[in-house]
Amino acid sequence: MMEYGNMLAVVGSPSSGKTTISIKLAVEIAKKKKNVIVVCADPFAPPVPFLLTADTEQNTSLGALLTAPTLTQNKILEACVLVPSSEHISLLGYCLGENPMSYPKVTRERVIDFLVSLRHLADYVILDCTAVFEADIFSILAMELADRVLRMGTSNLRGISYYRSHAGMLEDRKDGGKYISAIGNFKTGQEWEAAAGHYGGVSFVFPYVLELEAQYDELHLFEGLTSKESSAFQMEIRKLMTEISGLQVHIQEQKPEVKRTVTARKKSSFQNPFAGRKGEF
Ligand SMILES: Nc1ncnc2c1ncn2[C@@H]1O[C@H](COP(=O)(O)OP(=O)(O)O)[C@@H](O)[C@H]1O
Ligand SMILES: [Mg+2]
């Protein structure tokens, strides 16, 4: 079990890699032979249909679970989609074609019941939230009830703008140390330090990896990464795993290309991380 408990929420800007990181972290957890449930809670663009090949059936939607007259641990387990390539990972999420209007209003009480039950159903629970969390009671409560919250940003201006708009809602209040900040999908040529300053410092930088993007597009996200360029990404995932679990990992000799933890820059000054450069975004 994690030092803080077993539930991690992943939040942050659109396309920052929340779903990608959630799955890769689950794969890392599965390597330790621990069970993990990933709840893909985005009702605006449900990811589960695109995480698995067409022959894997998703029978029950997260929306159905959250609005059914009663909720039992059995119902939750029955709704879990088992990942064919890993006996340790299962997924819950909305189905293809659904949106927040597909179900009656989800209540706060039901989400709390659901999250409390989930904790007992796996060694680890990852709550992959929607960027528009303020419009989704599940994501709001996920952040509140999770033991740790991974706050993902991007190094492009849209991500920084998103963070500026949401910073007040994405900050530690009383739980010091609950939030972990990261930049995802970080491209060569972007200045991570300048970008990190906008997020008040970050602990992880996940580099853009071509192989990873291809895995995502080809529905192979549960497979291992083999390219040389992916090792820095993989290193960050292992470190994240250590951070949230306390499990010791075997740190490879190879140093990652990315650096971490910079001091916060004063929020008032807007420094364009791409000034003077042609970004690749
Ligand atoms: N580190 C990365 N390297 C390459 N592509 C990435 C990386 N992180 C995310 N992506 C790509 O960005 C897109 C959005 O990623 P996703 O995980 O769905 O983001 P989010 O869940 O935050 O919206 C996907 O096409 C994914 O393949
Ligand atoms: Mg997502």
Coordinates of C-alpha atoms and ligand atoms in Angstrom, one line a residue:
M1 CA 0.0 0.0 0.0
M2 CA 1.0 3.5 -0.6
E3 CA 2.4 5.5 2.3
Y4 CA -0.5 7.9 1.9
G5 CA -3.1 5.3 0.9
N6 CA -3.8 3.7 -2.4
M7 CA -5.7 6.2 -4.4
L8 CA -4.2 8.7 -6.9
A9 CA -6.1 11.3 -8.9
V10 CA -4.6 12.6 -12.1
V11 CA -5.8 16.0 -13.2
G12 CA -4.7 18.8 -15.4
S13 CA -4.9 20.4 -18.8
P14 CA -6.4 18.8 -21.9
S15 CA -3.9 16.6 -23.8
S16 CA -1.3 16.9 -21.1
G17 CA -1.0 13.1 -21.0
K18 CA -3.3 12.3 -18.0
T19 CA -4.7 9.2 -19.6
T20 CA -1.3 8.1 -21.0
I21 CA 0.4 8.5 -17.6
S22 CA -2.4 6.8 -15.8
I23 CA -2.0 3.7 -18.1
K24 CA 1.8 3.6 -18.0
L25 CA 1.7 4.0 -14.2
A26 CA -0.8 1.1 -14.1
V27 CA 1.6 -1.0 -16.2
E28 CA 4.4 -0.2 -13.9
I29 CA 2.3 -1.2 -10.9
A30 CA 1.3 -4.4 -12.6
K31 CA 5.0 -5.3 -13.0
K32 CA 5.1 -5.5 -9.2
K33 CA 2.2 -8.0 -9.3
K34 CA -0.1 -5.6 -7.6
N35 CA -3.7 -5.1 -8.8
V36 CA -4.7 -1.7 -10.1
I37 CA -8.0 -0.3 -11.2
V38 CA -7.9 2.7 -13.5
V39 CA -11.0 4.8 -13.6
C40 CA -11.1 6.8 -16.8
A41 CA -13.5 9.4 -15.6
D42 CA -13.6 11.7 -18.6
P43 CA -17.2 11.8 -19.7
F44 CA -16.5 14.3 -22.5
A45 CA -14.2 12.1 -24.5
P46 CA -14.3 8.6 -23.0
P47 CA -10.9 7.0 -23.4
V48 CA -11.7 3.3 -22.6
P49 CA -13.1 2.5 -26.0
F50 CA -9.7 3.6 -27.5
L51 CA -7.5 2.0 -25.0
L52 CA -8.3 -1.6 -25.9
T53 CA -8.7 -3.4 -29.1
A54 CA -12.2 -4.0 -30.5
D55 CA -12.5 -7.5 -29.3
T56 CA -12.4 -6.4 -25.6
E57 CA -15.9 -5.7 -24.5
Q58 CA -16.9 -3.0 -22.2
N59 CA -20.3 -4.0 -20.9
T60 CA -21.1 -1.5 -18.3
S61 CA -20.4 2.2 -18.3
L62 CA -19.1 4.2 -15.3
G63 CA -22.2 6.4 -15.9
A64 CA -24.5 3.4 -15.3
L65 CA -22.7 2.5 -12.1
L66 CA -22.8 6.0 -10.8
T67 CA -26.5 6.3 -11.4
A68 CA -27.9 2.8 -10.8
P69 CA -30.4 2.5 -8.0
T70 CA -27.9 0.6 -5.8
L71 CA -24.2 0.1 -5.9
T72 CA -22.4 -3.0 -4.6
Q73 CA -18.8 -4.1 -4.8
N74 CA -20.0 -6.9 -7.1
K75 CA -21.5 -4.5 -9.5
I76 CA -18.3 -2.5 -9.6
L77 CA -16.2 -5.6 -10.2
E78 CA -18.6 -6.8 -12.9
A79 CA -18.2 -3.4 -14.7
C80 CA -14.4 -3.6 -14.6
V81 CA -12.9 -4.3 -18.1
L82 CA -10.1 -6.7 -17.7
V83 CA -7.1 -5.8 -19.8
P84 CA -6.2 -8.9 -21.8
S85 CA -2.4 -8.3 -21.7
S86 CA -2.3 -7.9 -17.9
E87 CA -4.1 -9.9 -15.3
H88 CA -3.4 -7.1 -12.8
I89 CA -5.0 -4.1 -14.6
S90 CA -8.7 -3.4 -15.0
L91 CA -10.5 -0.3 -16.4
L92 CA -13.7 1.5 -15.6
G93 CA -15.0 4.3 -17.7
Y94 CA -17.7 5.7 -20.0
C95 CA -18.6 4.0 -23.2
L96 CA -18.1 5.1 -26.8
G97 CA -20.6 7.8 -27.8
E98 CA -21.5 8.8 -24.3
N99 CA -21.3 12.3 -22.8
P100 CA -22.4 13.8 -19.4
M101 CA -26.0 14.1 -20.7
S102 CA -26.2 10.4 -21.2
Y103 CA -27.1 9.7 -17.6
P104 CA -29.2 11.3 -14.8
K105 CA -27.3 13.6 -12.5
V106 CA -24.6 11.9 -10.6
T107 CA -24.8 12.6 -6.8
R108 CA -22.1 13.4 -4.5
E109 CA -23.1 10.6 -2.1
R110 CA -22.9 8.0 -4.8
V111 CA -19.4 9.1 -5.9
I112 CA -18.2 9.0 -2.3
D113 CA -19.7 5.5 -1.9
F114 CA -18.1 4.4 -5.1
L115 CA -14.6 5.8 -4.2
V116 CA -14.7 4.3 -0.7
S117 CA -15.6 0.9 -2.2
L118 CA -12.9 1.1 -4.8
R119 CA -10.2 1.4 -2.3
H120 CA -11.0 -2.1 -1.1
L121 CA -11.1 -3.6 -4.5
A122 CA -7.5 -3.2 -5.6
D123 CA -4.0 -2.5 -4.3
Y124 CA -4.0 0.7 -6.2
V125 CA -6.7 3.0 -7.7
I126 CA -5.9 5.6 -10.3
L127 CA -8.5 8.2 -11.1
D128 CA -7.9 9.6 -14.5
C129 CA -10.0 12.8 -14.4
T130 CA -11.4 15.2 -16.9
A131 CA -9.7 18.5 -17.6
V132 CA -13.1 20.2 -17.1
F133 CA -13.3 18.9 -13.6
E134 CA -15.4 21.8 -12.4
A135 CA -18.2 20.4 -14.6
D136 CA -17.8 16.8 -13.3
I137 CA -18.7 16.0 -9.7
F138 CA -16.7 12.7 -10.0
S139 CA -13.5 14.5 -10.8
I140 CA -14.0 17.1 -8.1
L141 CA -14.5 14.4 -5.4
A142 CA -11.7 12.4 -6.9
M143 CA -9.3 15.2 -6.1
E144 CA -10.8 15.7 -2.7
L145 CA -10.8 12.0 -1.6
A146 CA -7.6 10.8 -3.3
D147 CA -4.5 10.4 -1.2
R148 CA -2.3 12.0 -3.8
V149 CA -3.1 14.2 -6.8
L150 CA -0.9 14.3 -9.8
R151 CA -1.4 17.7 -11.5
M152 CA -0.4 17.5 -15.1
G153 CA 0.5 20.5 -17.2
T154 CA 1.8 21.1 -20.7
S155 CA 4.7 23.3 -21.8
N156 CA 2.6 25.0 -24.4
L157 CA 0.8 28.3 -23.9
R158 CA -2.7 26.7 -23.8
G159 CA -1.6 24.5 -20.9
I160 CA -0.2 27.5 -19.0
S161 CA -3.4 29.4 -19.6
Y162 CA -5.4 26.4 -18.4
Y163 CA -3.3 26.3 -15.2
R164 CA -3.7 30.1 -14.6
S165 CA -7.5 29.6 -14.8
H166 CA -7.6 26.6 -12.5
A167 CA -4.7 27.3 -10.1
G168 CA -6.9 28.3 -7.3
M169 CA -8.8 25.1 -7.5
L170 CA -5.7 23.0 -8.0
E171 CA -3.7 23.9 -5.0
D172 CA -2.9 22.3 -1.7
R173 CA -5.2 23.8 1.0
K174 CA -4.7 21.9 4.2
D175 CA -3.0 18.8 2.9
G176 CA 0.6 19.8 2.4
G177 CA 2.3 17.4 0.0
K178 CA -0.8 15.9 -1.4
Y179 CA -0.2 17.5 -4.9
I180 CA 2.5 16.4 -7.2
S181 CA 3.2 18.6 -10.3
A182 CA 4.3 17.3 -13.6
I183 CA 4.7 18.5 -17.2
G184 CA 3.6 16.0 -19.8
N185 CA 4.2 15.6 -23.5
F186 CA 7.3 17.8 -23.3
K187 CA 8.9 18.4 -26.7
T188 CA 12.5 18.9 -27.6
G189 CA 13.3 22.6 -28.0
Q190 CA 10.8 23.6 -25.3
E191 CA 12.3 25.2 -22.2
W192 CA 11.2 23.2 -19.3
E193 CA 12.5 25.5 -16.6
A194 CA 10.5 28.5 -17.9
A195 CA 7.4 26.3 -18.3
A196 CA 7.9 24.7 -14.9
G197 CA 8.0 28.2 -13.3
H198 CA 4.4 28.7 -14.5
Y199 CA 3.4 25.7 -12.5
G200 CA 5.1 26.7 -9.3
G201 CA 7.8 24.1 -10.0
V202 CA 7.4 20.6 -11.1
S203 CA 8.6 17.3 -9.8
F204 CA 8.4 15.3 -13.1
V205 CA 8.8 16.1 -16.7
F206 CA 7.5 13.4 -19.1
P207 CA 9.1 13.9 -22.5
Y208 CA 7.3 13.5 -25.8
V209 CA 8.1 10.1 -27.2
L210 CA 7.1 9.2 -30.8
E211 CA 6.8 5.5 -29.9
L212 CA 4.4 6.3 -27.1
E213 CA 2.2 8.4 -29.4
A214 CA 2.1 5.6 -31.9
Q215 CA 1.2 3.1 -29.1
Y216 CA -1.7 5.3 -28.1
D217 CA -2.9 5.6 -31.7
E218 CA -2.6 1.9 -32.4
L219 CA -4.3 0.9 -29.1
H220 CA -1.1 -0.7 -27.8
L221 CA -0.7 1.5 -24.7
F222 CA -0.4 -1.5 -22.3
E223 CA 2.6 -2.8 -24.1
G224 CA 6.2 -2.0 -23.0
L225 CA 8.2 0.8 -24.6
T226 CA 11.3 -0.4 -26.4
S227 CA 12.8 2.5 -28.2
K228 CA 16.0 4.2 -26.9
E229 CA 14.3 7.6 -26.8
S230 CA 11.6 6.2 -24.5
S231 CA 14.0 5.5 -21.6
A232 CA 13.8 9.0 -20.2
F233 CA 10.0 8.7 -20.1
Q234 CA 10.1 5.3 -18.6
M235 CA 12.5 6.6 -15.9
E236 CA 10.0 9.3 -14.9
I237 CA 7.2 6.7 -14.7
R238 CA 9.4 4.6 -12.3
K239 CA 10.2 7.6 -10.2
L240 CA 6.5 8.5 -10.0
M241 CA 5.8 5.0 -9.0
T242 CA 8.4 5.3 -6.2
E243 CA 6.9 8.7 -5.1
I244 CA 3.4 7.3 -4.8
S245 CA 4.2 3.9 -3.5
G246 CA 7.3 4.0 -1.5
L247 CA 8.3 0.9 -3.4
Q248 CA 12.0 0.9 -4.2
V249 CA 12.8 0.7 -7.9
H250 CA 15.9 -0.3 -9.5
I251 CA 17.3 3.0 -10.8
Q252 CA 19.2 2.5 -14.0
E253 CA 22.6 4.0 -14.4
Q254 CA 21.5 6.0 -17.4
K255 CA 20.6 9.6 -16.4
P256 CA 17.3 11.0 -17.6
E257 CA 17.5 13.8 -20.0
V258 CA 15.0 15.8 -18.0
K259 CA 15.6 17.7 -14.8
R260 CA 13.2 18.3 -12.0
T261 CA 12.1 20.5 -9.2
V262 CA 12.7 24.1 -9.8
T263 CA 11.8 26.9 -7.5
A264 CA 8.6 28.7 -8.1
R265 CA 8.7 31.9 -10.1
K266 CA 6.5 34.8 -9.0
K267 CA 3.1 34.4 -10.5
S268 CA 2.7 38.0 -11.7
S269 CA 5.3 37.9 -14.4
F270 CA 4.3 36.0 -17.5
Q271 CA 7.4 34.7 -19.1
N272 CA 6.8 33.1 -22.5
P273 CA 8.8 29.8 -22.5
F274 CA 8.9 30.0 -26.3
A275 CA 10.0 33.6 -26.7
G276 CA 12.7 33.7 -29.3
R277 CA 12.1 30.1 -30.4
K278 CA 9.9 28.4 -32.9
G279 CA 8.1 25.8 -30.7
E280 CA 7.2 22.4 -32.1
F281 CA 3.7 22.6 -30.8
Ligands
LIG1 N1 4.8 11.8 -23.4 C1 4.1 11.7 -24.6 N2 4.7 11.4 -25.7 C2 4.0 11.3 -26.9 N3 2.7 11.5 -27.0 C3 2.1 11.8 -25.9 C4 2.7 11.9 -24.6 N4 1.8 12.2 -23.7 C5 0.6 12.3 -24.3 N5 0.8 12.1 -25.7 C6 -0.2 12.1 -26.7 O1 -1.1 13.3 -26.5 C7 -2.4 12.9 -26.8 C8 -3.2 13.2 -25.5 O2 -2.8 12.3 -24.5 P1 -3.8 11.9 -23.3 O3 -3.1 11.0 -22.5 O4 -5.1 11.4 -23.9 O5 -4.0 13.3 -22.6 P2 -5.2 13.8 -21.6 O6 -5.7 12.5 -21.0 O7 -4.5 14.6 -20.6 O8 -6.2 14.5 -22.4 C9 -2.4 11.5 -27.2 O9 -2.4 11.5 -28.6 C10 -1.2 10.9 -26.7 O10 -0.6 9.9 -27.5
MG2 MG -7.7 11.8 -20.8

